[in-house]
mmCIF file of C-alpha atoms in Angstrom:
data_model
loop_
_atom_site.group_PDB
_atom_site.id
_atom_site.type_symbol
_atom_site.label_atom_id
_atom_site.label_comp_id
_atom_site.label_asym_id
_atom_site.label_seq_id
_atom_site.Cartn_x
_atom_site.Cartn_y
_atom_site.Cartn_z
ATOM 1 C CA MET A 370 -10.691 -28.798 -2.140
ATOM 2 C CA SER A 371 -8.220 -29.306 0.661
ATOM 3 C CA SER A 372 -6.928 -32.565 2.129
ATOM 4 C CA THR A 373 -9.761 -32.400 4.646
ATOM 5 C CA ALA A 374 -11.955 -33.931 1.943
ATOM 6 C CA ALA A 375 -10.573 -37.382 2.750
ATOM 7 C CA PRO A 376 -12.052 -37.835 6.258
ATOM 8 C CA PRO A 377 -15.609 -37.030 5.117
ATOM 9 C CA ALA A 378 -15.185 -39.516 2.281
ATOM 10 C CA ASP A 379 -14.186 -42.207 4.755
ATOM 11 C CA SER A 380 -17.237 -41.504 6.884
ATOM 12 C CA PHE A 381 -19.612 -41.527 3.943
ATOM 13 C CA LEU A 382 -18.177 -44.808 2.728
ATOM 14 C CA ASP A 383 -18.928 -46.481 6.040
ATOM 15 C CA ARG A 384 -22.177 -44.915 7.152
ATOM 16 C CA ALA A 385 -23.810 -42.414 4.867
ATOM 17 C CA ALA A 386 -25.768 -41.785 1.714
ATOM 18 C CA ALA A 387 -25.660 -44.028 -1.298
ATOM 19 C CA LEU A 388 -25.106 -41.418 -3.961
ATOM 20 C CA TYR A 389 -24.089 -37.824 -3.828
ATOM 21 C CA TYR A 390 -22.397 -35.202 -5.946
ATOM 22 C CA ASN A 391 -19.100 -33.504 -5.290
ATOM 23 C CA ILE A 392 -18.005 -30.626 -7.508
ATOM 24 C CA ASP A 393 -14.510 -29.391 -8.037
ATOM 25 C CA HIS A 394 -12.754 -26.839 -10.198
ATOM 26 C CA PRO A 395 -12.037 -27.771 -13.835
ATOM 27 C CA HIS A 396 -8.823 -29.708 -14.429
ATOM 28 C CA SER A 397 -8.237 -30.284 -10.734
ATOM 29 C CA GLY A 398 -5.058 -32.041 -9.703
ATOM 30 C CA GLU A 399 -4.846 -35.804 -9.584
ATOM 31 C CA GLY A 400 -3.890 -35.597 -5.925
ATOM 32 C CA ARG A 401 -7.446 -34.676 -4.994
ATOM 33 C CA ASP A 402 -8.805 -37.611 -6.942
ATOM 34 C CA ARG A 403 -6.378 -39.924 -5.188
ATOM 35 C CA ALA A 404 -7.514 -38.665 -1.785
ATOM 36 C CA TRP A 405 -11.035 -39.851 -2.576
ATOM 37 C CA GLN A 406 -9.900 -43.066 -4.246
ATOM 38 C CA ARG A 407 -7.840 -43.979 -1.176
ATOM 39 C CA SER A 408 -11.144 -43.904 0.663
ATOM 40 C CA GLY A 409 -12.496 -46.566 -1.697
ATOM 41 C CA ILE A 410 -14.811 -44.294 -3.680
ATOM 42 C CA SER A 411 -14.790 -44.530 -7.457
ATOM 43 C CA CYS A 412 -15.708 -41.666 -9.756
ATOM 44 C CA SER A 413 -17.023 -41.183 -13.248
ATOM 45 C CA GLN A 414 -17.764 -38.198 -15.427
ATOM 46 C CA PRO A 415 -21.435 -37.458 -16.140
ATOM 47 C CA PRO A 416 -22.601 -36.905 -19.705
ATOM 48 C CA SER A 417 -22.816 -33.117 -19.387
ATOM 49 C CA ARG A 418 -20.969 -30.344 -17.579
ATOM 50 C CA SER A 419 -21.651 -26.886 -16.269
ATOM 51 C CA ARG A 420 -19.519 -24.260 -17.968
ATOM 52 C CA SER A 421 -18.272 -22.983 -14.627
ATOM 53 C CA CYS A 422 -17.308 -26.225 -12.951
ATOM 54 C CA CYS A 423 -16.549 -29.865 -13.446
ATOM 55 C CA TRP A 424 -19.161 -32.271 -12.106
ATOM 56 C CA ARG A 425 -18.063 -35.546 -10.604
ATOM 57 C CA ILE A 426 -20.374 -38.300 -9.404
ATOM 58 C CA TRP A 427 -19.105 -40.418 -6.544
ATOM 59 C CA PHE A 428 -20.569 -43.850 -5.811
ATOM 60 C CA CYS A 429 -20.145 -45.766 -2.573
ATOM 61 C CA PRO A 430 -19.399 -49.351 -3.679
ATOM 62 C CA ARG A 431 -21.896 -50.908 -1.267
ATOM 63 C CA ALA A 432 -24.618 -48.462 -2.176
ATOM 64 C CA HIS A 433 -27.944 -49.392 -3.683
ATOM 65 C CA PRO A 434 -28.215 -47.847 -7.170
ATOM 66 C CA SER A 435 -30.263 -44.657 -7.306
ATOM 67 C CA PRO A 436 -32.132 -43.354 -10.370
ATOM 68 C CA GLY A 437 -30.938 -39.813 -9.599
ATOM 69 C CA ALA A 438 -29.436 -37.747 -6.821
ATOM 70 C CA GLN A 439 -31.885 -35.794 -4.660
ATOM 71 C CA ALA A 440 -29.372 -33.708 -2.697
ATOM 72 C CA ALA A 441 -25.716 -32.719 -2.901
ATOM 73 C CA ALA A 442 -22.907 -32.059 -0.443
ATOM 74 C CA VAL A 443 -20.092 -29.611 -1.098
ATOM 75 C CA ILE A 444 -16.941 -29.181 0.990
ATOM 76 C CA ALA A 445 -14.349 -26.406 0.532
ATOM 77 C CA TYR A 446 -15.511 -25.539 -2.996
ATOM 78 C CA GLY A 447 -14.946 -21.809 -2.608
ATOM 79 C CA ARG A 448 -17.239 -20.456 -5.317
ATOM 80 C CA ILE A 449 -20.833 -19.265 -5.571
ATOM 81 C CA LEU A 450 -23.025 -21.797 -7.377
ATOM 82 C CA LYS A 451 -25.276 -20.627 -10.184
ATOM 83 C CA GLN A 452 -28.989 -20.630 -9.472
ATOM 84 C CA SER A 453 -29.556 -23.116 -12.291
ATOM 85 C CA VAL A 454 -27.195 -25.509 -10.499
ATOM 86 C CA LEU A 455 -28.896 -24.971 -7.143
ATOM 87 C CA ASP A 456 -32.281 -25.693 -8.735
ATOM 88 C CA ALA A 457 -31.076 -28.913 -10.374
ATOM 89 C CA LEU A 458 -31.639 -31.120 -7.315
ATOM 90 C CA PRO A 459 -35.032 -31.274 -5.589
ATOM 91 C CA CYS A 460 -33.726 -31.429 -2.014
ATOM 92 C CA GLY A 461 -30.984 -28.861 -2.501
ATOM 93 C CA TRP A 462 -27.264 -28.423 -2.059
ATOM 94 C CA TYR A 463 -25.576 -28.434 1.354
ATOM 95 C CA ASN A 464 -22.201 -27.217 2.553
ATOM 96 C CA LEU A 465 -19.967 -28.265 5.440
ATOM 97 C CA HIS A 466 -18.297 -25.063 6.646
ATOM 98 C CA PHE A 467 -15.554 -24.935 9.255
ATOM 99 C CA SER A 468 -16.871 -22.188 11.525
ATOM 100 C CA LEU A 469 -19.859 -21.398 13.703
ATOM 101 C CA LEU A 470 -21.844 -19.422 11.165
ATOM 102 C CA PRO A 471 -22.610 -16.598 10.760
ATOM 103 C CA HIS A 472 -19.136 -15.963 12.191
ATOM 104 C CA TRP A 473 -16.303 -16.272 9.671
ATOM 105 C CA ARG A 474 -18.098 -16.671 6.385
ATOM 106 C CA GLY A 475 -15.581 -16.960 3.589
ATOM 107 C CA ALA A 476 -12.457 -18.719 2.402
ATOM 108 C CA ALA A 477 -10.317 -19.105 5.536
ATOM 109 C CA PRO A 478 -12.540 -19.540 8.605
ATOM 110 C CA VAL A 479 -10.157 -21.754 10.592
ATOM 111 C CA GLN A 480 -7.145 -19.552 9.962
ATOM 112 C CA ARG A 481 -9.015 -16.365 10.821
ATOM 113 C CA ALA A 482 -10.470 -17.843 14.007
ATOM 114 C CA ILE A 483 -6.996 -18.747 15.250
ATOM 115 C CA TRP A 484 -5.482 -15.424 14.185
ATOM 116 C CA SER A 485 -8.181 -13.418 15.948
ATOM 117 C CA GLY A 486 -7.738 -15.372 19.188
ATOM 118 C CA ASP A 487 -11.128 -17.099 19.256
ATOM 119 C CA ASP A 488 -11.555 -19.658 22.023
ATOM 120 C CA MET A 489 -14.185 -21.707 20.182
ATOM 121 C CA THR A 490 -14.925 -22.755 16.638
ATOM 122 C CA GLY A 491 -16.818 -25.633 15.045
ATOM 123 C CA THR A 492 -18.627 -26.890 11.980
ATOM 124 C CA SER A 493 -21.852 -25.785 10.339
ATOM 125 C CA VAL A 494 -24.007 -27.529 7.762
ATOM 126 C CA PHE A 495 -26.274 -25.215 5.802
ATOM 127 C CA ARG A 496 -28.360 -25.232 2.656
ATOM 128 C CA ILE A 497 -26.523 -23.349 -0.067
ATOM 129 C CA THR A 498 -28.040 -20.171 -1.470
ATOM 130 C CA ARG A 499 -26.625 -17.591 -3.858
ATOM 131 C CA ALA A 500 -25.243 -15.514 -0.968
ATOM 132 C CA MET A 501 -21.847 -16.506 0.437
ATOM 133 C CA ASP A 502 -22.191 -19.012 3.307
ATOM 134 C CA ALA A 503 -25.498 -17.415 4.281
ATOM 135 C CA GLY A 504 -28.054 -20.186 3.817
ATOM 136 C CA PRO A 505 -30.267 -21.661 6.548
ATOM 137 C CA LEU A 506 -28.498 -23.868 9.096
ATOM 138 C CA LEU A 507 -29.281 -27.540 9.619
ATOM 139 C CA VAL A 508 -26.849 -28.259 12.442
ATOM 140 C CA GLN A 509 -23.745 -26.914 14.183
ATOM 141 C CA SER A 510 -21.117 -28.498 16.406
ATOM 142 C CA GLU A 511 -18.752 -26.584 18.718
ATOM 143 C CA THR A 512 -15.180 -27.368 19.713
ATOM 144 C CA PRO A 513 -12.482 -25.433 21.610
ATOM 145 C CA ILE A 514 -9.369 -24.224 19.806
ATOM 146 C CA GLY A 515 -6.230 -25.699 21.346
ATOM 147 C CA GLU A 516 -3.689 -23.322 22.861
ATOM 148 C CA HIS A 517 -0.948 -24.514 20.495
ATOM 149 C CA GLU A 518 -3.118 -25.767 17.625
ATOM 150 C CA THR A 519 -2.161 -24.729 14.098
ATOM 151 C CA ALA A 520 -4.605 -24.198 11.257
ATOM 152 C CA GLY A 521 -3.540 -27.526 9.785
ATOM 153 C CA ASP A 522 -4.097 -29.339 13.066
ATOM 154 C CA LEU A 523 -7.526 -27.810 13.525
ATOM 155 C CA LEU A 524 -8.616 -28.400 9.925
ATOM 156 C CA THR A 525 -7.741 -32.070 10.246
ATOM 157 C CA ARG A 526 -9.725 -32.371 13.468
ATOM 158 C CA LEU A 527 -12.726 -30.488 12.077
ATOM 159 C CA GLY A 528 -12.645 -32.580 8.907
ATOM 160 C CA GLU A 529 -12.944 -35.777 10.916
ATOM 161 C CA SER A 530 -15.710 -34.580 13.241
ATOM 162 C CA GLY A 531 -17.438 -32.648 10.464
ATOM 163 C CA ALA A 532 -17.861 -35.829 8.435
ATOM 164 C CA LEU A 533 -20.227 -37.161 11.082
ATOM 165 C CA VAL A 534 -22.035 -33.835 11.387
ATOM 166 C CA LEU A 535 -22.592 -33.719 7.631
ATOM 167 C CA ARG A 536 -23.688 -37.356 7.537
ATOM 168 C CA ASP A 537 -26.311 -36.793 10.230
ATOM 169 C CA ALA A 538 -27.530 -33.573 8.629
ATOM 170 C CA LEU A 539 -28.074 -35.240 5.267
ATOM 171 C CA ARG A 540 -29.943 -38.062 6.944
ATOM 172 C CA THR A 541 -32.475 -35.519 8.198
ATOM 173 C CA VAL A 542 -32.839 -34.236 4.648
ATOM 174 C CA GLU A 543 -33.385 -37.794 3.461
ATOM 175 C CA ASP A 544 -36.027 -38.663 6.050
ATOM 176 C CA GLY A 545 -37.798 -35.297 5.913
ATOM 177 C CA THR A 546 -37.020 -34.210 9.488
ATOM 178 C CA ALA A 547 -34.589 -31.401 8.579
ATOM 179 C CA ASP A 548 -35.617 -28.091 10.157
ATOM 180 C CA PRO A 549 -33.350 -25.372 8.713
ATOM 181 C CA VAL A 550 -32.999 -22.161 10.734
ATOM 182 C CA GLU A 551 -32.113 -18.837 9.144
ATOM 183 C CA GLN A 552 -28.757 -17.401 10.181
ATOM 184 C CA ALA A 553 -28.768 -14.430 12.540
ATOM 185 C CA GLU A 554 -28.500 -11.050 10.885
ATOM 186 C CA GLY A 555 -25.723 -8.682 11.846
ATOM 187 C CA ASP A 556 -22.249 -7.417 11.059
ATOM 188 C CA TYR A 557 -20.081 -10.523 11.394
ATOM 189 C CA PRO A 558 -16.380 -10.910 10.517
ATOM 190 C CA VAL A 559 -15.552 -12.311 7.098
ATOM 191 C CA ALA A 560 -12.784 -14.888 6.695
ATOM 192 C CA GLU A 561 -10.762 -13.388 3.877
ATOM 193 C CA LYS A 562 -8.212 -15.643 2.208
ATOM 194 C CA ILE A 563 -4.735 -15.412 3.762
ATOM 195 C CA ARG A 564 -2.114 -14.590 1.155
ATOM 196 C CA VAL A 565 1.664 -14.846 1.273
ATOM 197 C CA ASN A 566 2.131 -11.171 2.124
ATOM 198 C CA ASP A 567 -0.331 -11.525 5.017
ATOM 199 C CA ALA A 568 1.913 -14.234 6.486
ATOM 200 C CA HIS A 569 4.882 -11.865 6.849
ATOM 201 C CA ILE A 570 5.439 -11.849 10.618
ATOM 202 C CA ASP A 571 5.003 -8.502 12.335
ATOM 203 C CA PHE A 572 7.450 -8.672 15.243
ATOM 204 C CA SER A 573 6.320 -5.266 16.474
ATOM 205 C CA ALA A 574 3.051 -6.896 17.575
ATOM 206 C CA PRO A 575 2.604 -8.420 21.060
ATOM 207 C CA VAL A 576 4.058 -11.897 21.403
ATOM 208 C CA GLU A 577 0.574 -13.447 21.730
ATOM 209 C CA ALA A 578 -0.430 -11.910 18.395
ATOM 210 C CA VAL A 579 2.732 -13.199 16.703
ATOM 211 C CA ASP A 580 2.009 -16.679 18.048
ATOM 212 C CA ARG A 581 -1.529 -16.584 16.648
ATOM 213 C CA GLN A 582 -0.311 -15.323 13.264
ATOM 214 C CA ILE A 583 2.224 -18.130 12.937
ATOM 215 C CA ARG A 584 -0.277 -20.821 13.951
ATOM 216 C CA ALA A 585 -2.938 -19.409 11.623
ATOM 217 C CA CYS A 586 -0.540 -19.476 8.667
ATOM 218 C CA THR A 587 0.732 -23.015 9.321
ATOM 219 C CA PRO A 588 1.025 -24.941 7.078
ATOM 220 C CA ASN A 589 -0.325 -22.630 4.352
ATOM 221 C CA PRO A 590 0.732 -20.142 3.180
ATOM 222 C CA GLY A 591 3.460 -20.452 5.831
ATOM 223 C CA ALA A 592 4.601 -17.687 8.171
ATOM 224 C CA TRP A 593 7.850 -15.986 7.196
ATOM 225 C CA THR A 594 10.205 -13.138 7.975
ATOM 226 C CA GLU A 595 13.395 -11.627 6.584
ATOM 227 C CA LEU A 596 16.843 -11.652 8.159
ATOM 228 C CA ASP A 597 19.976 -9.700 7.387
ATOM 229 C CA ALA A 598 22.037 -12.657 6.243
ATOM 230 C CA GLY A 599 25.229 -10.609 5.893
ATOM 231 C CA GLY A 600 25.720 -10.580 9.653
ATOM 232 C CA LEU A 601 25.553 -14.375 9.668
ATOM 233 C CA GLY A 602 28.357 -14.764 7.190
ATOM 234 C CA LEU A 603 25.950 -15.783 4.437
ATOM 235 C CA ASP A 604 24.972 -14.033 1.234
ATOM 236 C CA ASP A 605 24.683 -10.275 1.338
ATOM 237 C CA GLY A 606 21.239 -8.750 1.716
ATOM 238 C CA LEU A 607 18.048 -10.124 3.202
ATOM 239 C CA SER A 608 17.168 -13.803 3.373
ATOM 240 C CA THR A 609 13.723 -15.261 3.899
ATOM 241 C CA LEU A 610 13.184 -17.403 6.984
ATOM 242 C CA HIS A 611 10.134 -19.669 7.072
ATOM 243 C CA VAL A 612 8.741 -20.204 10.568
ATOM 244 C CA LEU A 613 7.061 -23.562 11.207
ATOM 245 C CA ARG A 614 6.194 -23.226 14.896
ATOM 246 C CA ALA A 615 5.819 -20.349 17.303
#
């Protein structure tokens, strides 16, 4: 889970459901736990675990105790849930995804939207199925992509606005007014993960494309290039230069 988990936690603490599940990879770093704890949410381990993931239960301190969770919200989990897990809760599992589905299903929707030059993006809340990011949609919210906005900037902004979108979507699940709509069929782009080699700047591309590549790779994995350091009076050979802004 990325740092964008913290804004949704803040929103839930103030306004949303009493009890919900959040799942994370086994042995996740303490930094992620601290991001939630800074939001005032305590956690405890349940008595049993799935073999494929670690289950954490998060309680809002002001919440009324619940005999058992009815629905679950997942943000930036990045794996396909087993059917037995999906069937465990009567009202289902829901995901907050940072794109206007069905566009940019996959691991890096914000980065790929910037890199491809999209003018608009947004958030989508959908019910999770076994297929990747393909479940029926509860709600979507659009926003323009800023001319100079990096992936980090946009993820932060979508995390904050998406918290409210997710809150409102889960309220419709709670009160029985949710009306999920199947995603449109078609050949849509997939948001493949951006790796370090992908972030190597191609200066033979048009300047607009280089700008988009740098912004899409900022802050992670970080755009980079190589320079002949010998001509600069430094060490012989090539040196790596990390580019923070276009």
